[in-house]
XYZ file of N, CA and C in Angstrom:
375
model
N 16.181 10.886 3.305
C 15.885 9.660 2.569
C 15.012 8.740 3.424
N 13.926 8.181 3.152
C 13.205 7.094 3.155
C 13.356 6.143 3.063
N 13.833 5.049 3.324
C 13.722 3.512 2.922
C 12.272 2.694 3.470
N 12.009 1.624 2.917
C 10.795 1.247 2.728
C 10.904 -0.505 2.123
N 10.204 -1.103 2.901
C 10.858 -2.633 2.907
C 8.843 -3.372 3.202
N 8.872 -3.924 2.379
C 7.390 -4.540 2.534
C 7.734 -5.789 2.588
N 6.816 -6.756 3.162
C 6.706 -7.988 3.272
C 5.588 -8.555 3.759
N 5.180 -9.996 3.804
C 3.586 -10.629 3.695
C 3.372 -11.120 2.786
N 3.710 -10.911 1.684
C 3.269 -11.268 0.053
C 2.878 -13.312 0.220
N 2.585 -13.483 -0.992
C 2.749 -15.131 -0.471
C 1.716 -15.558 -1.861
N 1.333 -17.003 -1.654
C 0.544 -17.202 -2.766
C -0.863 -17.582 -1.462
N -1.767 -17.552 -2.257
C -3.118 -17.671 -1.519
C -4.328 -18.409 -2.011
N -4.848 -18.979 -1.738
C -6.495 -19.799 -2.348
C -7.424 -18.356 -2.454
N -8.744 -18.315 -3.026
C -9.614 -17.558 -3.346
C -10.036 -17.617 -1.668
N -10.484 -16.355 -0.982
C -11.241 -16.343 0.093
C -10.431 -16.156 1.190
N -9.311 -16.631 0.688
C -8.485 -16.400 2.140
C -7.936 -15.069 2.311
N -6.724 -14.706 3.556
C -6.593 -13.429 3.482
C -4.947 -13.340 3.827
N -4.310 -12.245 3.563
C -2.822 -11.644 3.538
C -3.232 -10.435 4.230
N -1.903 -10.675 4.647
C -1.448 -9.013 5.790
C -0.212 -8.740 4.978
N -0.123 -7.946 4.033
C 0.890 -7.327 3.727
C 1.685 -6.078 5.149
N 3.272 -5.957 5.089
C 3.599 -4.837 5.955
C 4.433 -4.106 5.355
N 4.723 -2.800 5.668
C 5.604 -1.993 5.427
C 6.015 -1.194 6.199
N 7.742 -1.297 5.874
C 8.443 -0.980 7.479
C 8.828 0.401 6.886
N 9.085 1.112 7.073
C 9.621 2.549 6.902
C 10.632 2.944 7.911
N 11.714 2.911 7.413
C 13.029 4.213 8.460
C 13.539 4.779 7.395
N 14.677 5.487 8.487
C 15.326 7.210 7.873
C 14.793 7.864 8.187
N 14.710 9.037 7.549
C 13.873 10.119 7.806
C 12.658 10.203 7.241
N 11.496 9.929 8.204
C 10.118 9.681 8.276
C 10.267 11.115 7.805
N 10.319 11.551 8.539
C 9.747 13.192 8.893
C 9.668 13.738 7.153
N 10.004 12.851 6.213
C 9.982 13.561 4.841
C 8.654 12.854 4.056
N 8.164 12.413 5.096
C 6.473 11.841 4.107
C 5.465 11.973 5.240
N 3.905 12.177 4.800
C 3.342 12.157 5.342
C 2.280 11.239 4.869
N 2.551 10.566 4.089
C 1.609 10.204 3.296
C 1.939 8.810 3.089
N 1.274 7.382 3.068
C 2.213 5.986 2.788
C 0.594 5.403 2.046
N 1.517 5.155 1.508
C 0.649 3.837 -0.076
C 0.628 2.544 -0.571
N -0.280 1.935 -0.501
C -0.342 0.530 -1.398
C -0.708 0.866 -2.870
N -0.049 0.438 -3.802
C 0.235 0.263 -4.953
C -0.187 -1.085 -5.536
N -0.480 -1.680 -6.706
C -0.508 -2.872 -7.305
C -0.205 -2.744 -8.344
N 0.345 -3.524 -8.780
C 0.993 -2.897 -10.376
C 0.798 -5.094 -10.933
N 0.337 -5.118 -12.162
C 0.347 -6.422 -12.897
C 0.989 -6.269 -14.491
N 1.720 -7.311 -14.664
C 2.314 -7.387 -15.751
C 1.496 -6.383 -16.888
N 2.150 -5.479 -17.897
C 1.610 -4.809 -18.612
C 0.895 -3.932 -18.360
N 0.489 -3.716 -17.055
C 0.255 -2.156 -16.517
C 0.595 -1.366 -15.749
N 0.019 -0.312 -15.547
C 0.935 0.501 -15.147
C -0.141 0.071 -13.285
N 1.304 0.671 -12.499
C 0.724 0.623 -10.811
C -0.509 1.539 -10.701
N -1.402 0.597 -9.623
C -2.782 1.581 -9.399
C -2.315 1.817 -7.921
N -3.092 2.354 -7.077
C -3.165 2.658 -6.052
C -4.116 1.922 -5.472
N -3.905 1.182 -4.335
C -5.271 0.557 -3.628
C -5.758 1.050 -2.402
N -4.918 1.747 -1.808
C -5.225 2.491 -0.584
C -4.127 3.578 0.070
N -4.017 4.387 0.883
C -3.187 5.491 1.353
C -3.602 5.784 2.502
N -2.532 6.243 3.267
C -3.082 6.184 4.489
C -2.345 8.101 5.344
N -2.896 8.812 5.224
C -2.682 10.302 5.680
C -1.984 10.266 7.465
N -0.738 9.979 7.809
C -0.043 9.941 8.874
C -0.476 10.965 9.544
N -1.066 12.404 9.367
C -1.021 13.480 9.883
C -2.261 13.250 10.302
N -2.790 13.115 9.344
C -4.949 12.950 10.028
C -5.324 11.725 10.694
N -4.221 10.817 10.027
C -4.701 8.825 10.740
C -5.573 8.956 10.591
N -5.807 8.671 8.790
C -7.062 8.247 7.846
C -6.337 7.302 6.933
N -7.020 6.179 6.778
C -6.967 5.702 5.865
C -8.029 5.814 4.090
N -7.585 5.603 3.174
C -8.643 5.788 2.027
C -8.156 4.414 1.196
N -9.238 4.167 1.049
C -9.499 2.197 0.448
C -9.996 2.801 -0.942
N -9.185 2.508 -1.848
C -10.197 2.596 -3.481
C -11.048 1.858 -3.605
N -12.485 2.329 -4.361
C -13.000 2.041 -4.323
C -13.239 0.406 -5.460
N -12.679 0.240 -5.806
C -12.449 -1.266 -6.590
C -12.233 -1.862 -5.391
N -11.817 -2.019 -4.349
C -11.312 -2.811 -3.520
C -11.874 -2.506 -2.385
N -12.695 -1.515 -1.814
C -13.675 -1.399 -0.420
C -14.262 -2.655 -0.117
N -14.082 -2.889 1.199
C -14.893 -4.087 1.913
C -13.904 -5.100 2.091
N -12.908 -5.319 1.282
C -11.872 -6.553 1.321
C -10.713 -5.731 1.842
N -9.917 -4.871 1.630
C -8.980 -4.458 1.740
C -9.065 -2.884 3.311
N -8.031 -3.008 3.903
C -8.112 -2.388 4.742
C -6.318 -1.906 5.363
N -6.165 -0.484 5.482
C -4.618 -0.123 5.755
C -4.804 0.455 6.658
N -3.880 -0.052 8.202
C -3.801 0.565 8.936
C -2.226 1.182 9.083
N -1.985 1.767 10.209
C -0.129 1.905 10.550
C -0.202 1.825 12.022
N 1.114 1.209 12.144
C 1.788 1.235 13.432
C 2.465 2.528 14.140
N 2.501 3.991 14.523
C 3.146 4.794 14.530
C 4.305 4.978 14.811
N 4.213 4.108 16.022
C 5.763 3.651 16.639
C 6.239 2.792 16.333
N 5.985 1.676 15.326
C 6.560 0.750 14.742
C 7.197 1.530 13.088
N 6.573 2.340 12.681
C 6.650 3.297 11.722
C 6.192 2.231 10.146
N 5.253 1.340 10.539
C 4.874 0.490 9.595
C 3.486 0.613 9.460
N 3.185 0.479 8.336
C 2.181 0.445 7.915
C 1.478 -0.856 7.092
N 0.437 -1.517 7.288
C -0.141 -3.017 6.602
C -1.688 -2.254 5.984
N -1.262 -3.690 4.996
C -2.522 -4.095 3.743
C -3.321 -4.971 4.234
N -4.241 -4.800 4.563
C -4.818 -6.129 5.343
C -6.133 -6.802 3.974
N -5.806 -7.620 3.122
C -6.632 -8.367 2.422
C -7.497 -9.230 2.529
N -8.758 -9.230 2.829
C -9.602 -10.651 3.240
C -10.387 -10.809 1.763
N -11.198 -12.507 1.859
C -11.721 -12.467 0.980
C -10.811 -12.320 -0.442
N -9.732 -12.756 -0.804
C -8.827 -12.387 -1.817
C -9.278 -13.098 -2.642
N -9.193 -12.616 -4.261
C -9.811 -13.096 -5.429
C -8.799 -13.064 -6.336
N -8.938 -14.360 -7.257
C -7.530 -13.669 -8.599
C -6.965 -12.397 -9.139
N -8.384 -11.559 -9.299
C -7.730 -10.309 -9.548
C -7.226 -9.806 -8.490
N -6.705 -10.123 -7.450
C -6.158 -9.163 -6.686
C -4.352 -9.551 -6.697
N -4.257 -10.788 -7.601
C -2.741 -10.737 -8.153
C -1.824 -9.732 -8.419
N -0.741 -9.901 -8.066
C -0.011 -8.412 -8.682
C 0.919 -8.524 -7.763
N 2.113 -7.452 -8.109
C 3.159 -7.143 -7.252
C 2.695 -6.130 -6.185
N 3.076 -6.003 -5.651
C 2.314 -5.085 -4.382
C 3.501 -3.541 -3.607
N 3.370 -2.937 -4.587
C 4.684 -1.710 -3.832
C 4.299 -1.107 -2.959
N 5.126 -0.297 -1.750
C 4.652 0.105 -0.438
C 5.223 1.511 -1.094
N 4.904 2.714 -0.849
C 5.035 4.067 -1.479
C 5.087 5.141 -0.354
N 5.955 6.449 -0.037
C 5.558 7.269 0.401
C 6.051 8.345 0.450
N 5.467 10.096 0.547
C 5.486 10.725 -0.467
C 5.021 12.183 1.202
N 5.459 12.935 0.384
C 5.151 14.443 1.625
C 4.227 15.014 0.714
N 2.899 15.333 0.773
C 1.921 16.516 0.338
C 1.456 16.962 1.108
N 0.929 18.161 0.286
C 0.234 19.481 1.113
C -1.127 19.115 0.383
N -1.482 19.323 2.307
C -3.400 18.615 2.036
C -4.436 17.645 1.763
N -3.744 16.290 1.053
C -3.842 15.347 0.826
C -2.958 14.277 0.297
N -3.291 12.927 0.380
C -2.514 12.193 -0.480
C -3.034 12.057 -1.959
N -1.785 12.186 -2.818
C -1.862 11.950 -4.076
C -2.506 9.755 -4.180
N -3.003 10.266 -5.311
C -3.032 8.852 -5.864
C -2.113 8.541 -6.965
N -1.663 9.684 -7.392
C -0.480 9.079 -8.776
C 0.452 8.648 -7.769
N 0.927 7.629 -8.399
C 2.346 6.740 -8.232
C 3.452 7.809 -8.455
N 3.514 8.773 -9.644
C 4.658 9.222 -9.820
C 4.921 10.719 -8.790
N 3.994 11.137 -8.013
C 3.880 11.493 -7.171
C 5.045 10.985 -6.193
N 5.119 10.042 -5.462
C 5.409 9.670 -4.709
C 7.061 9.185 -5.004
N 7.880 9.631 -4.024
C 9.651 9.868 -3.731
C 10.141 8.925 -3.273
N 9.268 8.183 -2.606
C 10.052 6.502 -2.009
C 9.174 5.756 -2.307
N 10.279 4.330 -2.531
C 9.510 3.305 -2.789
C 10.013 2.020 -2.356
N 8.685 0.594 -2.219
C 9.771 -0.256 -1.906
C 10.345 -1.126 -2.780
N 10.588 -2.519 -2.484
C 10.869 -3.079 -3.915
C 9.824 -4.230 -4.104
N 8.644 -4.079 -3.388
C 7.225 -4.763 -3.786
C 7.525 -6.172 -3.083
N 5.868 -6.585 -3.174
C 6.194 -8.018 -2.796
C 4.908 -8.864 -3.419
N 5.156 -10.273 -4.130
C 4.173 -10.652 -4.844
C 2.965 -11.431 -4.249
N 1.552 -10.680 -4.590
C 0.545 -12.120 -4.080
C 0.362 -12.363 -5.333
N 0.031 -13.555 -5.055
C -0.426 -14.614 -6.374
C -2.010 -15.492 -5.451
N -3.052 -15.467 -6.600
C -4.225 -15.814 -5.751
C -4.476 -16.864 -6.903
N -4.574 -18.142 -6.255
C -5.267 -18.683 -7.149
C -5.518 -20.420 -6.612
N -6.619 -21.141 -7.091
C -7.059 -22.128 -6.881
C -6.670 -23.101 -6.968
């Protein structure tokens, strides 16, 4: 089992920036794979970035390249959202995700076996 605990969330002005984090214990050893998620009222969660523990790659979707950036801590076993430049649409609950595949990380949400219990930015003027 995985547990998975995010935090950073907050409310924000346009332009400014959030460090989302996500702490991960238990048994790591059952994911290789950790995710930012956004999910907004009435839709379903997207994926905004993933980060491949085995290769230490990160992948930024492309809606969000240039502002958004995920690194991890290895020995902290955490992983952050780093947001600059934040804009209204980047509102939403924010879930931390992570998941064991072979060869890559998935981008489906339902993919993925752990989760956390999100944390909200709210952007606005």
């Amino acid at each position: 089992q995985v547990e998975l605990m995010e935090s950073g969330g907050g409310s924000a002005q346009p332009g400014e920036s959030l460090r989302l984090s996500c702490a991960a214990s238990g048994n790591t050893g059952l994911m290789n794979c950790m995710a930012w998620f956004r999910q907004v009222p009435g839709k379903e969660r997207e994926v905004v970035a993933f980060f491949d523990t085995e290769k230490g790659r990160a992948t930024i979707d492309d809606s969000v390249k240039g502002r958004f950036t995920m690194s991890r801590d290895k020995a902290k076993r955490t992983a952050f959202l780093q947001i600059d430049n934040l804009k209204p649409e980047d509102t939403g609950m924010y879930y931390c995700a992570a998941g064991l595949f072979s060869g890559w990380c998935s981008r489906g949400s339902s993919r993925y076996n752990y989760w956390g219990q999100g944390t909200q930015v709210t952007v606005s003027a």
